[in-house]
């Protein structure tokens, strides 16, 4: 009797001390009815892993397609090769890092600065990588560029305007190849396509100013290119995922410098009102426009910046054609901060004794914003319709960015679209940082799981780095 | 018979797997632990100071000293809900202990002192784990000191009361989303409470017990908050800050019945009501930069009712054998389940024996195996969801000296 109890006790003690970690059943990963054996990614800089103003090694390694491929590998996905940039500083230009800089007023603060070191320069930056790649994202590419043969021809870099793209020159299979052809040459079983952003972004980054050579792609051109891409990519039965174009006016690049950013004391407001009264008086009396007025009244507190006015009603020299920014207008991140803080840009130049509006190419006015929104809406209709027609998974990046504007939480991390502290965007204010890329990758996984009955494990967002603080 | 029992135990161990019931630890007597942690309707000597001051008046000897402790070997597994991500805790062995001394002042009046640790937890997650922005490591420990007086009102009825003076300390680490920054919160405090018990011999064979241990609200003030953050952020966040927080140690109302089935066999049944409902929100208030740092974190616990069963078999004068079981339903809320306290529905089995070489001295052994059932839980404010499963193996040892 005693021995029996002793035996039981001994067995229990032995078992417990050898330690039994409780086991939870494995995640039931499955590819559903998709096949990730040969996955190719097509797109622009977002797809290439461009971040912090350049293409560099670690951000490329954690591009959203690379993160996707890592997750696909758990459901039968094959190798995924990128055109590796073996440099942490960047290709062509230095990446931006968070550092300290001293402004014109002598105030030192935390802000994006260029990283120290040398980027991969010419000619090394154009040297072909020499292997086929599955990440065919090309920074700067518009939709039609992906179907354009010769987009990777080095000779095309020298034409005016250039007909080739240096990033594609690096990995194009031949001088006459197109991105689409290079993708199809791999006989993909699955593809991702996120393209169209640059069809409006170039225009937006130029402040909507056509004279700088950037315009919004015409809808029929976009539609033709997009149809060609989808029809070709699905021609061998491949499945895929496509993403739409977010409202680019929501990104930090356009939302960091506030239009109401002219903060004045009562004294400063009175001085500016006096200065504008003098200019108005000069225009009325000397130039000879009776009753001329800017209709600007500066007040203590936040005021709208003064901007150059494209539709100014009087034939005055450009510098005098100014107005106050209107609600909803956007000032670009690249507006020279020292000019704003010390030279009177956005209000009045004391040095030149005349109004000093923010130049138009740093401002998106309401008309330009509307042009962008209209074009994005048309493109997104095409993308969604084609996705439905072809039975492709569809990622609503536009909604994702809308949600991010009001804040998102994953694993205790808070994300917003705020520049630097928001956690999604990199220091260029346009592209995601690596954590942002993981969020996007997970949105792709959701869409794929949903469409193809797959059960692909999501990426661990916390495992990817956000912005590095000094 | 031996084989059957053995394989049954093997099966139980294989199929499973912490401490249930929030951060409560009821391992305050080796005999009681062996009997499914029942004790309200038992006469156990000095350890009645915790389990029921009402029965302490029935102390058999003139003086008794009881000293003991347990080694909680706890393991927790986590798997993300939407991925194959998984993590396991690396908890150090937690050593709750108890010490009781009681002596008869008169035939009917007994005084005693108990020192024990009824609340605590120690959870250590891997440094890079996915939930590190919720919790990295946490250590809580409450030490209770309880002077107690018990009076045998009649031959059948005993009343007892204890005053509790508590010292509690907490040590919490969380990651912060700036590089590999983190914050360390630590502090200690004292508080007071009480323990009341009634013990009633309903018949020669049946005893009843009722015990109430009061809630103790632990208000930590002036704790140290150390922010290990990049230098560029020190202008925004002070590296050394002070914080305050509140954590309730809930009240317990325990009701027990014991039944002397045969000369050798004693059965013990108990229902414990743990009033976890008081744990609603964990609030942190900081002395500096409160507008950035203060937080209210919902916990929304519910009261728990724990049925327990235990038996004791007196094999001979020197040897007593015990076994027991209980089921502890988690007091946590499924949508506000924070991995700082992984409390799951738990099935527990206990064993124990006492060896008594002489009339004055005995050694008690206990063993408890807790199987925390796999549960899908989320902390929705942080969008953190996964499956949890836990186990705890708790060997215990106690010695008693009496005269």
PDB file of N, CA and C in Angstrom, chain A residues 254-316:
ATOM      1  N   UNK A 254       2.916  65.743 -47.125  1.00  0.00           N
ATOM      2  CA  UNK A 254       2.004  66.868 -47.391  1.00  0.00           C
ATOM      3  C   UNK A 254       1.307  67.371 -46.129  1.00  0.00           C
ATOM      4  N   UNK A 255       1.599  66.768 -44.998  1.00  0.00           N
ATOM      5  CA  UNK A 255       0.821  67.087 -43.798  1.00  0.00           C
ATOM      6  C   UNK A 255       1.650  67.469 -42.588  1.00  0.00           C
ATOM      7  N   UNK A 256       2.934  67.706 -42.799  1.00  0.00           N
ATOM      8  CA  UNK A 256       3.788  67.997 -41.654  1.00  0.00           C
ATOM      9  C   UNK A 256       3.907  69.497 -41.414  1.00  0.00           C
ATOM     10  N   UNK A 257       4.030  70.262 -42.500  1.00  0.00           N
ATOM     11  CA  UNK A 257       4.068  71.730 -42.365  1.00  0.00           C
ATOM     12  C   UNK A 257       2.629  72.223 -42.471  1.00  0.00           C
ATOM     13  N   UNK A 258       2.096  72.776 -41.386  1.00  0.00           N
ATOM     14  CA  UNK A 258       0.678  73.177 -41.426  1.00  0.00           C
ATOM     15  C   UNK A 258       0.464  74.464 -42.224  1.00  0.00           C
ATOM     16  N   UNK A 259      -0.641  74.512 -42.943  1.00  0.00           N
ATOM     17  CA  UNK A 259      -0.963  75.730 -43.699  1.00  0.00           C
ATOM     18  C   UNK A 259      -1.156  76.916 -42.756  1.00  0.00           C
ATOM     19  N   UNK A 260      -1.638  76.622 -41.544  1.00  0.00           N
ATOM     20  CA  UNK A 260      -1.819  77.677 -40.531  1.00  0.00           C
ATOM     21  C   UNK A 260      -0.571  77.787 -39.668  1.00  0.00           C
ATOM     22  N   UNK A 261       0.604  77.706 -40.313  1.00  0.00           N
ATOM     23  CA  UNK A 261       1.839  77.591 -39.535  1.00  0.00           C
ATOM     24  C   UNK A 261       2.522  78.907 -39.231  1.00  0.00           C
ATOM     25  N   UNK A 262       1.920  80.004 -39.605  1.00  0.00           N
ATOM     26  CA  UNK A 262       2.540  81.310 -39.343  1.00  0.00           C
ATOM     27  C   UNK A 262       2.049  81.813 -37.984  1.00  0.00           C
ATOM     28  N   UNK A 263       2.877  81.569 -36.975  1.00  0.00           N
ATOM     29  CA  UNK A 263       2.466  81.914 -35.606  1.00  0.00           C
ATOM     30  C   UNK A 263       3.104  83.252 -35.229  1.00  0.00           C
ATOM     31  N   UNK A 264       2.261  84.194 -34.892  1.00  0.00           N
ATOM     32  CA  UNK A 264       2.729  85.568 -34.673  1.00  0.00           C
ATOM     33  C   UNK A 264       2.379  86.081 -33.281  1.00  0.00           C
ATOM     34  N   UNK A 265       3.231  86.969 -32.785  1.00  0.00           N
ATOM     35  CA  UNK A 265       2.854  87.735 -31.606  1.00  0.00           C
ATOM     36  C   UNK A 265       2.021  88.933 -32.097  1.00  0.00           C
ATOM     37  N   UNK A 266       1.366  89.627 -31.182  1.00  0.00           N
ATOM     38  CA  UNK A 266       0.553  90.784 -31.567  1.00  0.00           C
ATOM     39  C   UNK A 266       1.425  91.842 -32.248  1.00  0.00           C
ATOM     40  N   UNK A 267       2.644  91.962 -31.726  1.00  0.00           N
ATOM     41  CA  UNK A 267       3.566  92.963 -32.274  1.00  0.00           C
ATOM     42  C   UNK A 267       3.955  92.617 -33.707  1.00  0.00           C
ATOM     43  N   UNK A 268       4.283  91.308 -33.913  1.00  0.00           N
ATOM     44  CA  UNK A 268       4.666  90.862 -35.257  1.00  0.00           C
ATOM     45  C   UNK A 268       3.502  91.037 -36.228  1.00  0.00           C
ATOM     46  N   UNK A 269       2.292  90.738 -35.766  1.00  0.00           N
ATOM     47  CA  UNK A 269       1.113  90.872 -36.622  1.00  0.00           C
ATOM     48  C   UNK A 269       0.932  92.328 -37.049  1.00  0.00           C
ATOM     49  N   UNK A 270       1.115  93.247 -36.083  1.00  0.00           N
ATOM     50  CA  UNK A 270       0.957  94.676 -36.391  1.00  0.00           C
ATOM     51  C   UNK A 270       2.017  95.130 -37.389  1.00  0.00           C
ATOM     52  N   UNK A 271       3.257  94.651 -37.203  1.00  0.00           N
ATOM     53  CA  UNK A 271       4.332  95.018 -38.140  1.00  0.00           C
ATOM     54  C   UNK A 271       4.021  94.534 -39.547  1.00  0.00           C
ATOM     55  N   UNK A 272       3.532  93.269 -39.650  1.00  0.00           N
ATOM     56  CA  UNK A 272       3.212  92.721 -40.972  1.00  0.00           C
ATOM     57  C   UNK A 272       2.058  93.482 -41.618  1.00  0.00           C
ATOM     58  N   UNK A 273       1.031  93.803 -40.808  1.00  0.00           N
ATOM     59  CA  UNK A 273      -0.089  94.568 -41.365  1.00  0.00           C
ATOM     60  C   UNK A 273       0.399  95.914 -41.896  1.00  0.00           C
ATOM     61  N   UNK A 274       1.324  96.526 -41.148  1.00  0.00           N
ATOM     62  CA  UNK A 274       1.896  97.818 -41.571  1.00  0.00           C
ATOM     63  C   UNK A 274       2.663  97.666 -42.879  1.00  0.00           C
ATOM     64  N   UNK A 275       3.462  96.584 -42.962  1.00  0.00           N
ATOM     65  CA  UNK A 275       4.275  96.352 -44.143  1.00  0.00           C
ATOM     66  C   UNK A 275       3.387  96.130 -45.368  1.00  0.00           C
ATOM     67  N   UNK A 276       2.319  95.296 -45.199  1.00  0.00           N
ATOM     68  CA  UNK A 276       1.420  95.036 -46.332  1.00  0.00           C
ATOM     69  C   UNK A 276       0.678  96.312 -46.739  1.00  0.00           C
ATOM     70  N   UNK A 277       0.331  97.169 -45.738  1.00  0.00           N
ATOM     71  CA  UNK A 277      -0.359  98.427 -46.055  1.00  0.00           C
ATOM     72  C   UNK A 277       0.525  99.312 -46.925  1.00  0.00           C
ATOM     73  N   UNK A 278       1.819  99.315 -46.623  1.00  0.00           N
ATOM     74  CA  UNK A 278       2.761 100.117 -47.417  1.00  0.00           C
ATOM     75  C   UNK A 278       2.825  99.620 -48.854  1.00  0.00           C
ATOM     76  N   UNK A 279       2.895  98.241 -48.991  1.00  0.00           N
ATOM     77  CA  UNK A 279       2.964  97.683 -50.344  1.00  0.00           C
ATOM     78  C   UNK A 279       1.673  97.986 -51.100  1.00  0.00           C
ATOM     79  N   UNK A 280       0.539  97.826 -50.431  1.00  0.00           N
ATOM     80  CA  UNK A 280      -0.751  98.105 -51.073  1.00  0.00           C
ATOM     81  C   UNK A 280      -0.817  99.564 -51.519  1.00  0.00           C
ATOM     82  N   UNK A 281      -0.343 100.443 -50.640  1.00  0.00           N
ATOM     83  CA  UNK A 281      -0.354 101.871 -50.949  1.00  0.00           C
ATOM     84  C   UNK A 281       0.512 102.147 -52.177  1.00  0.00           C
ATOM     85  N   UNK A 282       1.673 101.472 -52.246  1.00  0.00           N
ATOM     86  CA  UNK A 282       2.599 101.623 -53.372  1.00  0.00           C
ATOM     87  C   UNK A 282       1.923 101.174 -54.665  1.00  0.00           C
ATOM     88  N   UNK A 283       1.209 100.007 -54.577  1.00  0.00           N
ATOM     89  CA  UNK A 283       0.566  99.479 -55.777  1.00  0.00           C
ATOM     90  C   UNK A 283      -0.579 100.394 -56.224  1.00  0.00           C
ATOM     91  N   UNK A 284      -1.324 100.929 -55.265  1.00  0.00           N
ATOM     92  CA  UNK A 284      -2.419 101.841 -55.613  1.00  0.00           C
ATOM     93  C   UNK A 284      -1.886 103.121 -56.239  1.00  0.00           C
ATOM     94  N   UNK A 285      -0.874 103.695 -55.627  1.00  0.00           N
ATOM     95  CA  UNK A 285      -0.436 105.026 -56.054  1.00  0.00           C
ATOM     96  C   UNK A 285       0.600 104.967 -57.161  1.00  0.00           C
ATOM     97  N   UNK A 286       1.644 104.147 -57.011  1.00  0.00           N
ATOM     98  CA  UNK A 286       2.733 104.153 -57.989  1.00  0.00           C
ATOM     99  C   UNK A 286       2.402 103.264 -59.187  1.00  0.00           C
ATOM    100  N   UNK A 287       1.956 101.977 -58.908  1.00  0.00           N
ATOM    101  CA  UNK A 287       1.618 101.085 -60.029  1.00  0.00           C
ATOM    102  C   UNK A 287       0.318 101.538 -60.683  1.00  0.00           C
ATOM    103  N   UNK A 288      -0.557 102.090 -59.873  1.00  0.00           N
ATOM    104  CA  UNK A 288      -1.773 102.668 -60.416  1.00  0.00           C
ATOM    105  C   UNK A 288      -2.955 101.717 -60.481  1.00  0.00           C
ATOM    106  N   UNK A 289      -3.117 100.847 -59.492  1.00  0.00           N
ATOM    107  CA  UNK A 289      -4.322 100.022 -59.419  1.00  0.00           C
ATOM    108  C   UNK A 289      -5.159 100.564 -58.269  1.00  0.00           C
ATOM    109  N   UNK A 290      -6.162 101.351 -58.547  1.00  0.00           N
ATOM    110  CA  UNK A 290      -6.926 101.973 -57.470  1.00  0.00           C
ATOM    111  C   UNK A 290      -7.636 100.914 -56.628  1.00  0.00           C
ATOM    112  N   UNK A 291      -7.824 101.191 -55.393  1.00  0.00           N
ATOM    113  CA  UNK A 291      -8.530 100.308 -54.448  1.00  0.00           C
ATOM    114  C   UNK A 291      -7.875  98.946 -54.268  1.00  0.00           C
ATOM    115  N   UNK A 292      -6.597  98.782 -54.717  1.00  0.00           N
ATOM    116  CA  UNK A 292      -5.938  97.479 -54.589  1.00  0.00           C
ATOM    117  C   UNK A 292      -5.811  97.074 -53.125  1.00  0.00           C
ATOM    118  N   UNK A 293      -6.130  95.813 -52.869  1.00  0.00           N
ATOM    119  CA  UNK A 293      -5.915  95.290 -51.516  1.00  0.00           C
ATOM    120  C   UNK A 293      -5.604  93.806 -51.576  1.00  0.00           C
ATOM    121  N   UNK A 294      -4.709  93.335 -50.704  1.00  0.00           N
ATOM    122  CA  UNK A 294      -4.437  91.893 -50.573  1.00  0.00           C
ATOM    123  C   UNK A 294      -5.517  91.194 -49.745  1.00  0.00           C
ATOM    124  N   UNK A 295      -6.337  91.977 -49.075  1.00  0.00           N
ATOM    125  CA  UNK A 295      -7.343  91.396 -48.168  1.00  0.00           C
ATOM    126  C   UNK A 295      -6.712  90.455 -47.155  1.00  0.00           C
ATOM    127  N   UNK A 296      -5.543  90.850 -46.656  1.00  0.00           N
ATOM    128  CA  UNK A 296      -4.874  90.035 -45.647  1.00  0.00           C
ATOM    129  C   UNK A 296      -4.815  90.828 -44.349  1.00  0.00           C
ATOM    130  N   UNK A 297      -5.233  90.184 -43.288  1.00  0.00           N
ATOM    131  CA  UNK A 297      -5.108  90.833 -41.979  1.00  0.00           C
ATOM    132  C   UNK A 297      -4.453  89.840 -41.032  1.00  0.00           C
ATOM    133  N   UNK A 298      -3.255  90.151 -40.586  1.00  0.00           N
ATOM    134  CA  UNK A 298      -2.522  89.255 -39.675  1.00  0.00           C
ATOM    135  C   UNK A 298      -2.986  89.476 -38.241  1.00  0.00           C
ATOM    136  N   UNK A 299      -3.051  88.399 -37.526  1.00  0.00           N
ATOM    137  CA  UNK A 299      -3.499  88.495 -36.136  1.00  0.00           C
ATOM    138  C   UNK A 299      -2.556  87.733 -35.230  1.00  0.00           C
ATOM    139  N   UNK A 300      -2.616  88.066 -33.965  1.00  0.00           N
ATOM    140  CA  UNK A 300      -1.805  87.318 -33.004  1.00  0.00           C
ATOM    141  C   UNK A 300      -2.271  85.866 -33.004  1.00  0.00           C
ATOM    142  N   UNK A 301      -1.306  84.919 -32.909  1.00  0.00           N
ATOM    143  CA  UNK A 301      -1.659  83.490 -32.941  1.00  0.00           C
ATOM    144  C   UNK A 301      -1.348  82.886 -34.292  1.00  0.00           C
ATOM    145  N   UNK A 302      -1.903  81.715 -34.586  1.00  0.00           N
ATOM    146  CA  UNK A 302      -1.632  81.066 -35.864  1.00  0.00           C
ATOM    147  C   UNK A 302      -2.355  81.752 -37.022  1.00  0.00           C
ATOM    148  N   UNK A 303      -1.618  82.014 -38.083  1.00  0.00           N
ATOM    149  CA  UNK A 303      -2.172  82.595 -39.303  1.00  0.00           C
ATOM    150  C   UNK A 303      -1.840  81.674 -40.461  1.00  0.00           C
ATOM    151  N   UNK A 304      -2.650  81.722 -41.528  1.00  0.00           N
ATOM    152  CA  UNK A 304      -2.254  80.964 -42.720  1.00  0.00           C
ATOM    153  C   UNK A 304      -0.983  81.582 -43.316  1.00  0.00           C
ATOM    154  N   UNK A 305      -0.119  80.698 -43.816  1.00  0.00           N
ATOM    155  CA  UNK A 305       1.051  81.213 -44.523  1.00  0.00           C
ATOM    156  C   UNK A 305       0.605  81.995 -45.758  1.00  0.00           C
ATOM    157  N   UNK A 306       1.425  82.957 -46.165  1.00  0.00           N
ATOM    158  CA  UNK A 306       1.216  83.647 -47.446  1.00  0.00           C
ATOM    159  C   UNK A 306       1.871  82.790 -48.527  1.00  0.00           C
ATOM    160  N   UNK A 307       1.123  82.514 -49.591  1.00  0.00           N
ATOM    161  CA  UNK A 307       1.652  81.683 -50.679  1.00  0.00           C
ATOM    162  C   UNK A 307       1.550  82.431 -51.996  1.00  0.00           C
ATOM    163  N   UNK A 308       2.355  82.010 -52.951  1.00  0.00           N
ATOM    164  CA  UNK A 308       2.242  82.587 -54.294  1.00  0.00           C
ATOM    165  C   UNK A 308       0.874  82.221 -54.865  1.00  0.00           C
ATOM    166  N   UNK A 309       0.265  83.162 -55.586  1.00  0.00           N
ATOM    167  CA  UNK A 309      -1.089  82.926 -56.100  1.00  0.00           C
ATOM    168  C   UNK A 309      -1.038  82.779 -57.617  1.00  0.00           C
ATOM    169  N   UNK A 310      -1.380  81.584 -58.074  1.00  0.00           N
ATOM    170  CA  UNK A 310      -1.395  81.276 -59.505  1.00  0.00           C
ATOM    171  C   UNK A 310      -2.466  82.087 -60.235  1.00  0.00           C
ATOM    172  N   UNK A 311      -3.577  82.371 -59.564  1.00  0.00           N
ATOM    173  CA  UNK A 311      -4.714  83.027 -60.211  1.00  0.00           C
ATOM    174  C   UNK A 311      -4.874  84.480 -59.751  1.00  0.00           C
ATOM    175  N   UNK A 312      -3.763  85.113 -59.526  1.00  0.00           N
ATOM    176  CA  UNK A 312      -3.830  86.486 -59.022  1.00  0.00           C
ATOM    177  C   UNK A 312      -4.469  87.387 -60.074  1.00  0.00           C
ATOM    178  N   UNK A 313      -5.440  88.211 -59.660  1.00  0.00           N
ATOM    179  CA  UNK A 313      -6.238  88.950 -60.661  1.00  0.00           C
ATOM    180  C   UNK A 313      -5.520  90.144 -61.304  1.00  0.00           C
ATOM    181  N   UNK A 314      -4.360  90.536 -60.782  1.00  0.00           N
ATOM    182  CA  UNK A 314      -3.716  91.742 -61.323  1.00  0.00           C
ATOM    183  C   UNK A 314      -2.379  91.403 -61.950  1.00  0.00           C
ATOM    184  N   UNK A 315      -2.016  92.123 -62.988  1.00  0.00           N
ATOM    185  CA  UNK A 315      -0.763  91.840 -63.701  1.00  0.00           C
ATOM    186  C   UNK A 315       0.449  92.418 -62.982  1.00  0.00           C
ATOM    187  N   UNK A 316       0.685  91.914 -61.804  1.00  0.00           N
ATOM    188  CA  UNK A 316       1.843  92.402 -61.050  1.00  0.00           C
ATOM    189  C   UNK A 316       3.008  91.443 -61.236  1.00  0.00           C
TER     190      UNK A 316
END
